[in-house]
Protein backbone atom coordinates (compact mmCIF):
# COMPACT_ATOMS: atom_id res chain seq x y z
CA UNK A 1 0.00 0.00 0.00
CA UNK A 2 1.41 3.37 -1.02
CA UNK A 3 1.81 6.30 1.33
CA UNK A 4 -0.96 8.82 0.75
CA UNK A 5 -1.25 12.58 1.20
CA UNK A 6 -3.21 11.87 4.41
CA UNK A 7 -0.25 9.86 5.78
CA UNK A 8 2.03 12.83 5.01
CA UNK A 9 -0.34 15.19 6.81
CA UNK A 10 -0.54 12.81 9.77
CA UNK A 11 3.25 12.95 10.02
CA UNK A 12 3.07 16.72 10.58
CA UNK A 13 0.27 16.29 13.12
CA UNK A 14 2.36 13.72 14.98
CA UNK A 15 5.41 16.00 14.96
CA UNK A 16 7.30 13.57 12.71
CA UNK A 17 9.67 15.37 10.33
CA UNK A 18 9.09 14.45 6.68
CA UNK A 19 12.08 13.59 4.46
CA UNK A 20 11.50 14.10 0.72
CA UNK A 21 13.94 13.56 -2.14
CA UNK A 22 13.91 13.95 -5.88
CA UNK A 23 14.13 10.85 -8.07
CA UNK A 24 14.20 10.65 -11.85
CA UNK A 25 15.04 7.07 -12.74
CA UNK A 26 14.79 3.49 -11.52
CA UNK A 27 18.09 3.60 -9.62
CA UNK A 28 17.48 6.83 -7.71
CA UNK A 29 13.87 5.84 -6.94
CA UNK A 30 14.81 2.35 -5.71
CA UNK A 31 17.68 3.60 -3.53
CA UNK A 32 15.63 6.44 -2.02
CA UNK A 33 12.70 4.17 -1.20
CA UNK A 34 15.03 1.56 0.34
CA UNK A 35 16.46 4.35 2.52
CA UNK A 36 12.96 5.04 3.84
CA UNK A 37 12.08 8.23 1.97
CA UNK A 38 8.26 8.42 2.15
CA UNK A 39 7.73 11.02 -0.58
CA UNK A 40 9.58 11.26 -3.90
CA UNK A 41 9.49 14.23 -6.23
CA UNK A 42 9.99 13.75 -9.95
CA UNK A 43 11.22 17.32 -10.06
CA UNK A 44 11.79 19.55 -13.03
CA UNK A 45 15.28 19.92 -11.53
CA UNK A 46 15.87 17.05 -13.98
CA UNK A 47 16.45 19.88 -16.45
CA UNK A 48 19.74 20.60 -14.71
CA UNK A 49 20.90 17.31 -13.19
CA UNK A 50 19.69 14.89 -15.88
CA UNK A 51 19.36 16.92 -19.07
CA UNK A 52 22.32 19.29 -18.65
CA UNK A 53 20.42 22.58 -18.95
CA UNK A 54 21.11 25.70 -16.89
CA UNK A 55 17.55 25.96 -15.61
CA UNK A 56 14.32 23.98 -15.31
CA UNK A 57 12.65 25.92 -18.12
CA UNK A 58 13.34 23.53 -21.04
CA UNK A 59 11.67 20.60 -19.25
CA UNK A 60 8.40 19.53 -20.90
CA UNK A 61 5.33 17.70 -19.64
CA UNK A 62 6.32 14.67 -21.75
CA UNK A 63 9.69 14.54 -19.96
CA UNK A 64 8.01 14.65 -16.54
CA UNK A 65 5.51 11.96 -17.56
CA UNK A 66 8.27 9.69 -18.90
CA UNK A 67 10.40 9.96 -15.74
CA UNK A 68 7.37 9.73 -13.44
CA UNK A 69 6.36 6.46 -15.11
CA UNK A 70 9.82 5.08 -14.31
CA UNK A 71 9.78 6.26 -10.68
CA UNK A 72 6.26 4.90 -10.08
CA UNK A 73 7.22 1.57 -11.70
CA UNK A 74 10.36 1.29 -9.56
CA UNK A 75 8.71 1.92 -6.19
CA UNK A 76 5.90 0.37 -4.19
CA UNK A 77 5.51 2.44 -1.03
CA UNK A 78 6.55 6.06 -1.59
CA UNK A 79 4.10 8.78 -2.52
CA UNK A 80 5.35 9.96 -5.92
CA UNK A 81 4.76 13.63 -6.72
CA UNK A 82 5.08 14.75 -10.36
CA UNK A 83 6.26 18.30 -10.99
CA UNK A 84 4.22 20.36 -13.45
CA UNK A 85 6.84 21.98 -15.71
CA UNK A 86 7.19 25.56 -16.97
CA UNK A 87 4.05 26.97 -18.61
CA UNK A 88 2.15 23.69 -18.44
CA UNK A 89 -0.40 25.13 -15.96
CA UNK A 90 -0.28 28.93 -16.04
CA UNK A 91 -1.88 29.77 -19.40
CA UNK A 92 -5.37 29.00 -18.06
CA UNK A 93 -7.13 26.83 -15.51
CA UNK A 94 -8.34 24.58 -18.37
CA UNK A 95 -4.78 24.07 -19.60
CA UNK A 96 -3.68 23.23 -16.03
CA UNK A 97 -6.52 20.74 -15.56
CA UNK A 98 -5.82 18.94 -18.82
CA UNK A 99 -2.08 18.70 -18.20
CA UNK A 100 -2.44 17.63 -14.55
CA UNK A 101 -4.90 14.95 -15.65
CA UNK A 102 -2.42 13.71 -18.28
CA UNK A 103 0.39 13.57 -15.71
CA UNK A 104 -1.71 11.57 -13.26
CA UNK A 105 -3.31 9.23 -15.80
CA UNK A 106 -0.25 8.51 -17.91
CA UNK A 107 2.31 8.13 -15.11
CA UNK A 108 0.40 7.00 -12.02
CA UNK A 109 1.80 9.67 -9.68
CA UNK A 110 -0.18 10.20 -6.49
CA UNK A 111 0.05 13.99 -6.54
CA UNK A 112 1.33 16.89 -8.60
CA UNK A 113 3.31 20.02 -7.70
CA UNK A 114 2.83 23.56 -8.99
CA UNK A 115 4.87 26.70 -8.37
CA UNK A 116 3.13 29.86 -7.22
CA UNK A 117 1.12 31.37 -4.37
CA UNK A 118 -1.98 33.55 -4.29
CA UNK A 119 -2.29 33.90 -8.06
CA UNK A 120 -2.25 30.13 -8.65
CA UNK A 121 -4.69 29.41 -5.80
CA UNK A 122 -7.80 29.35 -8.06
CA UNK A 123 -6.06 26.71 -10.22
CA UNK A 124 -5.16 24.65 -7.14
CA UNK A 125 -8.76 24.93 -5.96
CA UNK A 126 -10.14 23.56 -9.26
CA UNK A 127 -7.61 20.73 -9.34
CA UNK A 128 -8.35 19.68 -5.76
CA UNK A 129 -12.11 19.81 -6.47
CA UNK A 130 -11.47 17.48 -9.38
CA UNK A 131 -9.60 15.00 -7.16
CA UNK A 132 -6.03 15.96 -8.00
CA UNK A 133 -3.83 16.18 -4.88
CA UNK A 134 -1.66 19.30 -5.18
CA UNK A 135 1.58 20.26 -3.50
CA UNK A 136 2.28 24.00 -3.79
CA UNK A 137 5.74 25.59 -4.06
CA UNK A 138 6.47 29.16 -2.96
CA UNK A 139 9.53 31.32 -2.21
CA UNK A 140 12.20 30.92 -4.86
CA UNK A 141 10.23 29.22 -7.61
CA UNK A 142 12.86 28.09 -10.15
CA UNK A 143 10.51 28.39 -13.14
CA UNK A 144 10.53 32.17 -12.50
CA UNK A 145 14.33 32.40 -12.18
CA UNK A 146 14.50 34.86 -15.07
CA UNK A 147 11.93 37.06 -13.34
CA UNK A 148 13.83 36.90 -10.03
CA UNK A 149 17.16 37.57 -11.74
CA UNK A 150 18.85 34.53 -10.21
CA UNK A 151 18.51 31.93 -7.49
CA UNK A 152 18.12 34.33 -4.51
CA UNK A 153 16.60 34.03 -1.06
CA UNK A 154 13.02 35.37 -1.10
CA UNK A 155 11.06 37.15 1.65
CA UNK A 156 13.87 39.06 3.35
CA UNK A 157 12.05 42.41 3.41
CA UNK A 158 8.68 43.25 4.92
CA UNK A 159 6.69 43.37 1.67
CA UNK A 160 7.97 40.14 0.19
CA UNK A 161 7.76 38.38 3.57
CA UNK A 162 4.14 39.48 3.89
CA UNK A 163 3.43 38.30 0.35
CA UNK A 164 4.90 34.90 1.18
CA UNK A 165 2.68 34.63 4.27
CA UNK A 166 -0.35 35.44 2.06
CA UNK A 167 0.83 32.93 -0.56
CA UNK A 168 1.16 30.18 2.05
CA UNK A 169 -2.30 30.88 3.44
CA UNK A 170 -3.83 31.07 -0.05
CA UNK A 171 -2.49 27.71 -1.21
CA UNK A 172 -3.63 26.06 2.03
CA UNK A 173 -7.10 27.61 1.66
CA UNK A 174 -7.22 26.40 -1.95
CA UNK A 175 -6.70 22.83 -0.73
CA UNK A 176 -3.00 22.12 -1.30
CA UNK A 177 -1.99 19.16 0.88
CA UNK A 178 1.52 20.53 1.49
CA UNK A 179 3.71 23.42 0.41
CA UNK A 180 7.39 23.60 -0.53
CA UNK A 181 9.21 26.65 0.86
CA UNK A 182 12.34 27.25 -1.20
CA UNK A 183 15.11 29.68 -0.23
CA UNK A 184 13.17 31.46 2.49
CA UNK A 185 14.72 32.90 5.71
CA UNK A 186 14.64 30.42 8.60
CA UNK A 187 12.45 32.62 10.83
CA UNK A 188 9.89 33.26 8.11
CA UNK A 189 9.71 29.55 7.26
CA UNK A 190 9.16 28.78 10.96
CA UNK A 191 6.44 31.42 11.19
CA UNK A 192 4.65 30.01 8.13
CA UNK A 193 5.03 26.43 9.43
CA UNK A 194 3.51 27.40 12.78
CA UNK A 195 0.55 29.15 11.17
CA UNK A 196 -0.32 26.51 8.56
CA UNK A 197 -2.14 23.26 9.21
CA UNK A 198 -0.62 21.60 6.15
CA UNK A 199 3.02 20.42 6.16
CA UNK A 200 5.71 22.79 4.90
CA UNK A 201 8.58 21.10 3.07
CA UNK A 202 11.71 23.24 3.13
CA UNK A 203 14.69 23.51 0.83
CA UNK A 204 17.04 26.24 1.96
CA UNK A 205 14.39 27.29 4.50
CA UNK A 206 16.09 26.25 7.75
CA UNK A 207 15.40 23.46 10.22
CA UNK A 208 11.91 24.39 11.47
CA UNK A 209 9.75 23.27 8.51
CA UNK A 210 7.61 20.11 8.70
CA UNK A 211 9.91 18.34 6.27
CA UNK A 212 12.90 18.77 3.98
CA UNK A 213 13.34 18.16 0.26
CA UNK A 214 16.67 17.84 -1.51
CA UNK A 215 17.92 17.04 -4.99
CA UNK A 216 19.30 13.47 -5.19
CA UNK A 217 22.48 14.49 -7.03
CA UNK A 218 23.28 17.31 -4.56
CA UNK A 219 23.02 15.04 -1.51
CA UNK A 220 25.31 12.44 -3.02
CA UNK A 221 27.87 14.90 -4.38
CA UNK A 222 27.41 13.50 -7.87
CA UNK A 223 28.69 16.76 -9.38
CA UNK A 224 31.92 17.20 -7.37
CA UNK A 225 32.34 20.87 -8.33
CA UNK A 226 28.74 21.89 -7.53
CA UNK A 227 27.19 22.02 -4.08
CA UNK A 228 24.47 24.60 -3.35
CA UNK A 229 24.67 26.14 0.14
CA UNK A 230 21.24 24.82 1.06
CA UNK A 231 22.26 21.21 0.54
CA UNK A 232 24.66 18.92 2.38
CA UNK A 233 26.83 16.32 0.67
CA UNK A 234 26.28 13.05 2.52
CA UNK A 235 28.66 11.25 0.19
CA UNK A 236 31.32 12.01 -2.35
CA UNK A 237 29.68 9.70 -4.86
CA UNK A 238 30.84 11.73 -7.88
CA UNK A 239 34.48 11.12 -6.94
CA UNK A 240 33.85 7.47 -6.07
CA UNK A 241 32.18 6.87 -9.45
CA UNK A 242 34.88 8.84 -11.28
CA UNK A 243 37.64 6.77 -9.63
CA UNK A 244 35.82 3.53 -10.48
CA UNK A 245 35.38 4.54 -14.12
CA UNK A 246 39.02 5.55 -14.43
CA UNK A 247 40.04 2.18 -12.98
CA UNK A 248 37.79 0.44 -15.54
CA UNK A 249 39.33 2.36 -18.45
CA UNK A 250 42.84 1.58 -17.23
CA UNK A 251 42.10 -2.12 -16.72
CA UNK A 252 40.52 -2.49 -20.17
CA UNK A 253 43.46 -0.70 -21.77
CA UNK A 254 45.91 -2.83 -19.77
CA UNK A 255 44.07 -6.09 -20.65
CA UNK A 256 43.39 -6.73 -16.93
CA UNK A 257 39.62 -6.82 -17.41
CA UNK A 258 37.81 -9.13 -18.05
CA UNK A 259 39.50 -12.12 -16.40
CA UNK A 260 38.42 -15.78 -16.40
CA UNK A 261 36.16 -14.89 -13.47
CA UNK A 262 34.09 -12.55 -15.65
CA UNK A 263 33.96 -14.95 -18.62
CA UNK A 264 32.43 -18.30 -19.60
CA UNK A 265 33.87 -21.29 -21.48
CA UNK A 266 32.65 -23.98 -23.90
CA UNK A 267 33.75 -27.59 -24.44
CA UNK A 268 36.84 -28.27 -26.61
CA UNK A 269 34.71 -30.72 -28.61
CA UNK A 270 32.26 -28.03 -29.75
CA UNK A 271 35.10 -25.63 -30.36
CA UNK A 272 36.73 -28.18 -32.69
CA UNK A 273 33.45 -28.60 -34.58
CA UNK A 274 33.12 -24.85 -35.01
CA UNK A 275 36.70 -24.62 -36.26
CA UNK A 276 36.01 -27.35 -38.82
CA UNK A 277 32.92 -25.44 -40.04
CA UNK A 278 34.99 -22.34 -40.63
CA UNK A 279 37.77 -24.03 -42.51
O1 LIG B 1 12.32 20.28 -9.18
C1 LIG B 1 12.69 20.14 -8.01
O2 LIG B 1 13.58 19.34 -7.70
C2 LIG B 1 12.03 20.93 -6.99
C3 LIG B 1 12.57 20.85 -5.59
C4 LIG B 1 13.86 21.55 -5.51
C5 LIG B 1 11.59 21.33 -4.60
O3 LIG B 1 11.11 21.63 -7.28
PDB file of N, CA and C in Angstrom, residues 228-274:
ATOM      1  N   UNK A 228      25.167  23.393  -3.823  1.00  0.00           N
ATOM      2  CA  UNK A 228      24.474  24.596  -3.354  1.00  0.00           C
ATOM      3  C   UNK A 228      24.506  24.692  -1.830  1.00  0.00           C
ATOM      4  N   UNK A 229      24.534  25.922  -1.303  1.00  0.00           N
ATOM      5  CA  UNK A 229      24.674  26.139   0.142  1.00  0.00           C
ATOM      6  C   UNK A 229      23.555  25.447   0.930  1.00  0.00           C
ATOM      7  N   UNK A 230      22.369  25.380   0.321  1.00  0.00           N
ATOM      8  CA  UNK A 230      21.240  24.820   1.062  1.00  0.00           C
ATOM      9  C   UNK A 230      21.267  23.298   1.133  1.00  0.00           C
ATOM     10  N   UNK A 231      22.236  22.675   0.466  1.00  0.00           N
ATOM     11  CA  UNK A 231      22.264  21.214   0.540  1.00  0.00           C
ATOM     12  C   UNK A 231      23.503  20.763   1.320  1.00  0.00           C
ATOM     13  N   UNK A 232      23.504  19.492   1.694  1.00  0.00           N
ATOM     14  CA  UNK A 232      24.658  18.923   2.383  1.00  0.00           C
ATOM     15  C   UNK A 232      25.067  17.680   1.614  1.00  0.00           C
ATOM     16  N   UNK A 233      26.370  17.522   1.377  1.00  0.00           N
ATOM     17  CA  UNK A 233      26.830  16.323   0.666  1.00  0.00           C
ATOM     18  C   UNK A 233      27.030  15.205   1.668  1.00  0.00           C
ATOM     19  N   UNK A 234      26.167  14.183   1.600  1.00  0.00           N
ATOM     20  CA  UNK A 234      26.278  13.053   2.517  1.00  0.00           C
ATOM     21  C   UNK A 234      27.257  12.002   1.996  1.00  0.00           C
ATOM     22  N   UNK A 235      27.682  12.177   0.763  1.00  0.00           N
ATOM     23  CA  UNK A 235      28.662  11.252   0.191  1.00  0.00           C
ATOM     24  C   UNK A 235      29.410  11.980  -0.918  1.00  0.00           C
ATOM     25  N   UNK A 236      30.565  11.448  -1.240  1.00  0.00           N
ATOM     26  CA  UNK A 236      31.321  12.012  -2.348  1.00  0.00           C
ATOM     27  C   UNK A 236      31.199  11.053  -3.532  1.00  0.00           C
ATOM     28  N   UNK A 237      29.936  10.756  -3.876  1.00  0.00           N
ATOM     29  CA  UNK A 237      29.680   9.696  -4.859  1.00  0.00           C
ATOM     30  C   UNK A 237      30.258  10.034  -6.230  1.00  0.00           C
ATOM     31  N   UNK A 238      30.285  11.323  -6.573  1.00  0.00           N
ATOM     32  CA  UNK A 238      30.835  11.733  -7.881  1.00  0.00           C
ATOM     33  C   UNK A 238      32.280  11.263  -7.991  1.00  0.00           C
ATOM     34  N   UNK A 239      33.056  11.502  -6.932  1.00  0.00           N
ATOM     35  CA  UNK A 239      34.480  11.123  -6.945  1.00  0.00           C
ATOM     36  C   UNK A 239      34.636   9.606  -6.940  1.00  0.00           C
ATOM     37  N   UNK A 240      33.783   8.941  -6.144  1.00  0.00           N
ATOM     38  CA  UNK A 240      33.849   7.470  -6.072  1.00  0.00           C
ATOM     39  C   UNK A 240      33.583   6.868  -7.457  1.00  0.00           C
ATOM     40  N   UNK A 241      32.548   7.397  -8.123  1.00  0.00           N
ATOM     41  CA  UNK A 241      32.181   6.874  -9.445  1.00  0.00           C
ATOM     42  C   UNK A 241      33.295   7.195 -10.449  1.00  0.00           C
ATOM     43  N   UNK A 242      33.803   8.426 -10.375  1.00  0.00           N
ATOM     44  CA  UNK A 242      34.876   8.838 -11.284  1.00  0.00           C
ATOM     45  C   UNK A 242      36.101   7.926 -11.130  1.00  0.00           C
ATOM     46  N   UNK A 243      36.480   7.643  -9.883  1.00  0.00           N
ATOM     47  CA  UNK A 243      37.642   6.771  -9.635  1.00  0.00           C
ATOM     48  C   UNK A 243      37.387   5.370 -10.192  1.00  0.00           C
ATOM     49  N   UNK A 244      36.156   4.879  -9.991  1.00  0.00           N
ATOM     50  CA  UNK A 244      35.821   3.533 -10.480  1.00  0.00           C
ATOM     51  C   UNK A 244      35.894   3.490 -12.010  1.00  0.00           C
ATOM     52  N   UNK A 245      35.387   4.521 -12.658  1.00  0.00           N
ATOM     53  CA  UNK A 245      35.376   4.536 -14.124  1.00  0.00           C
ATOM     54  C   UNK A 245      36.794   4.639 -14.681  1.00  0.00           C
ATOM     55  N   UNK A 246      37.626   5.421 -13.991  1.00  0.00           N
ATOM     56  CA  UNK A 246      39.023   5.550 -14.431  1.00  0.00           C
ATOM     57  C   UNK A 246      39.732   4.194 -14.300  1.00  0.00           C
ATOM     58  N   UNK A 247      39.429   3.497 -13.191  1.00  0.00           N
ATOM     59  CA  UNK A 247      40.043   2.176 -12.984  1.00  0.00           C
ATOM     60  C   UNK A 247      39.603   1.211 -14.090  1.00  0.00           C
ATOM     61  N   UNK A 248      38.329   1.291 -14.464  1.00  0.00           N
ATOM     62  CA  UNK A 248      37.790   0.436 -15.541  1.00  0.00           C
ATOM     63  C   UNK A 248      38.533   0.708 -16.852  1.00  0.00           C
ATOM     64  N   UNK A 249      38.652   1.982 -17.198  1.00  0.00           N
ATOM     65  CA  UNK A 249      39.331   2.358 -18.448  1.00  0.00           C
ATOM     66  C   UNK A 249      40.765   1.823 -18.433  1.00  0.00           C
ATOM     67  N   UNK A 250      41.446   2.021 -17.311  1.00  0.00           N
ATOM     68  CA  UNK A 250      42.842   1.581 -17.225  1.00  0.00           C
ATOM     69  C   UNK A 250      42.957   0.069 -17.332  1.00  0.00           C
ATOM     70  N   UNK A 251      42.028  -0.650 -16.680  1.00  0.00           N
ATOM     71  CA  UNK A 251      42.097  -2.120 -16.716  1.00  0.00           C
ATOM     72  C   UNK A 251      41.773  -2.674 -18.103  1.00  0.00           C
ATOM     73  N   UNK A 252      40.826  -2.032 -18.807  1.00  0.00           N
ATOM     74  CA  UNK A 252      40.519  -2.490 -20.171  1.00  0.00           C
ATOM     75  C   UNK A 252      41.733  -2.240 -21.056  1.00  0.00           C
ATOM     76  N   UNK A 253      42.290  -1.027 -20.942  1.00  0.00           N
ATOM     77  CA  UNK A 253      43.460  -0.703 -21.773  1.00  0.00           C
ATOM     78  C   UNK A 253      44.643  -1.603 -21.448  1.00  0.00           C
ATOM     79  N   UNK A 254      44.782  -1.985 -20.188  1.00  0.00           N
ATOM     80  CA  UNK A 254      45.912  -2.826 -19.772  1.00  0.00           C
ATOM     81  C   UNK A 254      45.604  -4.311 -19.858  1.00  0.00           C
ATOM     82  N   UNK A 255      44.485  -4.682 -20.488  1.00  0.00           N
ATOM     83  CA  UNK A 255      44.068  -6.092 -20.649  1.00  0.00           C
ATOM     84  C   UNK A 255      43.955  -6.817 -19.306  1.00  0.00           C
ATOM     85  N   UNK A 256      43.570  -6.082 -18.253  1.00  0.00           N
ATOM     86  CA  UNK A 256      43.387  -6.725 -16.930  1.00  0.00           C
ATOM     87  C   UNK A 256      41.925  -7.083 -16.690  1.00  0.00           C
ATOM     88  N   UNK A 257      41.047  -6.527 -17.506  1.00  0.00           N
ATOM     89  CA  UNK A 257      39.617  -6.823 -17.407  1.00  0.00           C
ATOM     90  C   UNK A 257      39.098  -7.093 -18.811  1.00  0.00           C
ATOM     91  N   UNK A 258      38.284  -8.140 -19.028  1.00  0.00           N
ATOM     92  CA  UNK A 258      37.812  -9.127 -18.055  1.00  0.00           C
ATOM     93  C   UNK A 258      38.841 -10.236 -17.818  1.00  0.00           C
ATOM     94  N   UNK A 259      38.672 -10.946 -16.697  1.00  0.00           N
ATOM     95  CA  UNK A 259      39.504 -12.122 -16.402  1.00  0.00           C
ATOM     96  C   UNK A 259      38.626 -13.357 -16.582  1.00  0.00           C
ATOM     97  N   UNK A 260      39.188 -14.520 -16.284  1.00  0.00           N
ATOM     98  CA  UNK A 260      38.422 -15.777 -16.397  1.00  0.00           C
ATOM     99  C   UNK A 260      37.174 -15.716 -15.515  1.00  0.00           C
ATOM    100  N   UNK A 261      37.296 -15.001 -14.401  1.00  0.00           N
ATOM    101  CA  UNK A 261      36.165 -14.889 -13.470  1.00  0.00           C
ATOM    102  C   UNK A 261      34.949 -14.194 -14.088  1.00  0.00           C
ATOM    103  N   UNK A 262      35.196 -13.304 -15.023  1.00  0.00           N
ATOM    104  CA  UNK A 262      34.094 -12.554 -15.645  1.00  0.00           C
ATOM    105  C   UNK A 262      33.678 -13.170 -16.977  1.00  0.00           C
ATOM    106  N   UNK A 263      34.193 -14.380 -17.289  1.00  0.00           N
ATOM    107  CA  UNK A 263      33.958 -14.955 -18.620  1.00  0.00           C
ATOM    108  C   UNK A 263      33.423 -16.375 -18.502  1.00  0.00           C
ATOM    109  N   UNK A 264      32.915 -16.910 -19.612  1.00  0.00           N
ATOM    110  CA  UNK A 264      32.429 -18.298 -19.598  1.00  0.00           C
ATOM    111  C   UNK A 264      33.184 -19.106 -20.657  1.00  0.00           C
ATOM    112  N   UNK A 265      33.119 -20.429 -20.544  1.00  0.00           N
ATOM    113  CA  UNK A 265      33.875 -21.289 -21.477  1.00  0.00           C
ATOM    114  C   UNK A 265      32.944 -22.285 -22.175  1.00  0.00           C
ATOM    115  N   UNK A 266      33.427 -22.936 -23.218  1.00  0.00           N
ATOM    116  CA  UNK A 266      32.653 -23.978 -23.896  1.00  0.00           C
ATOM    117  C   UNK A 266      33.539 -25.223 -24.009  1.00  0.00           C
ATOM    118  N   UNK A 267      32.946 -26.349 -24.397  1.00  0.00           N
ATOM    119  CA  UNK A 267      33.750 -27.589 -24.442  1.00  0.00           C
ATOM    120  C   UNK A 267      34.685 -27.552 -25.655  1.00  0.00           C
ATOM    121  N   UNK A 268      35.853 -28.212 -25.515  1.00  0.00           N
ATOM    122  CA  UNK A 268      36.838 -28.275 -26.607  1.00  0.00           C
ATOM    123  C   UNK A 268      36.244 -28.974 -27.817  1.00  0.00           C
ATOM    124  N   UNK A 269      35.365 -29.958 -27.530  1.00  0.00           N
ATOM    125  CA  UNK A 269      34.709 -30.715 -28.609  1.00  0.00           C
ATOM    126  C   UNK A 269      33.926 -29.783 -29.545  1.00  0.00           C
ATOM    127  N   UNK A 270      33.084 -28.954 -28.934  1.00  0.00           N
ATOM    128  CA  UNK A 270      32.263 -28.032 -29.750  1.00  0.00           C
ATOM    129  C   UNK A 270      33.159 -27.010 -30.447  1.00  0.00           C
ATOM    130  N   UNK A 271      34.186 -26.600 -29.763  1.00  0.00           N
ATOM    131  CA  UNK A 271      35.105 -25.632 -30.358  1.00  0.00           C
ATOM    132  C   UNK A 271      35.738 -26.234 -31.616  1.00  0.00           C
ATOM    133  N   UNK A 272      36.132 -27.502 -31.526  1.00  0.00           N
ATOM    134  CA  UNK A 272      36.732 -28.177 -32.691  1.00  0.00           C
ATOM    135  C   UNK A 272      35.744 -28.232 -33.848  1.00  0.00           C
ATOM    136  N   UNK A 273      34.472 -28.548 -33.516  1.00  0.00           N
ATOM    137  CA  UNK A 273      33.445 -28.604 -34.582  1.00  0.00           C
ATOM    138  C   UNK A 273      33.299 -27.259 -35.269  1.00  0.00           C
ATOM    139  N   UNK A 274      33.263 -26.201 -34.464  1.00  0.00           N
ATOM    140  CA  UNK A 274      33.121 -24.848 -35.005  1.00  0.00           C
ATOM    141  C   UNK A 274      34.304 -24.523 -35.913  1.00  0.00           C
TER     142      UNK A 274
END
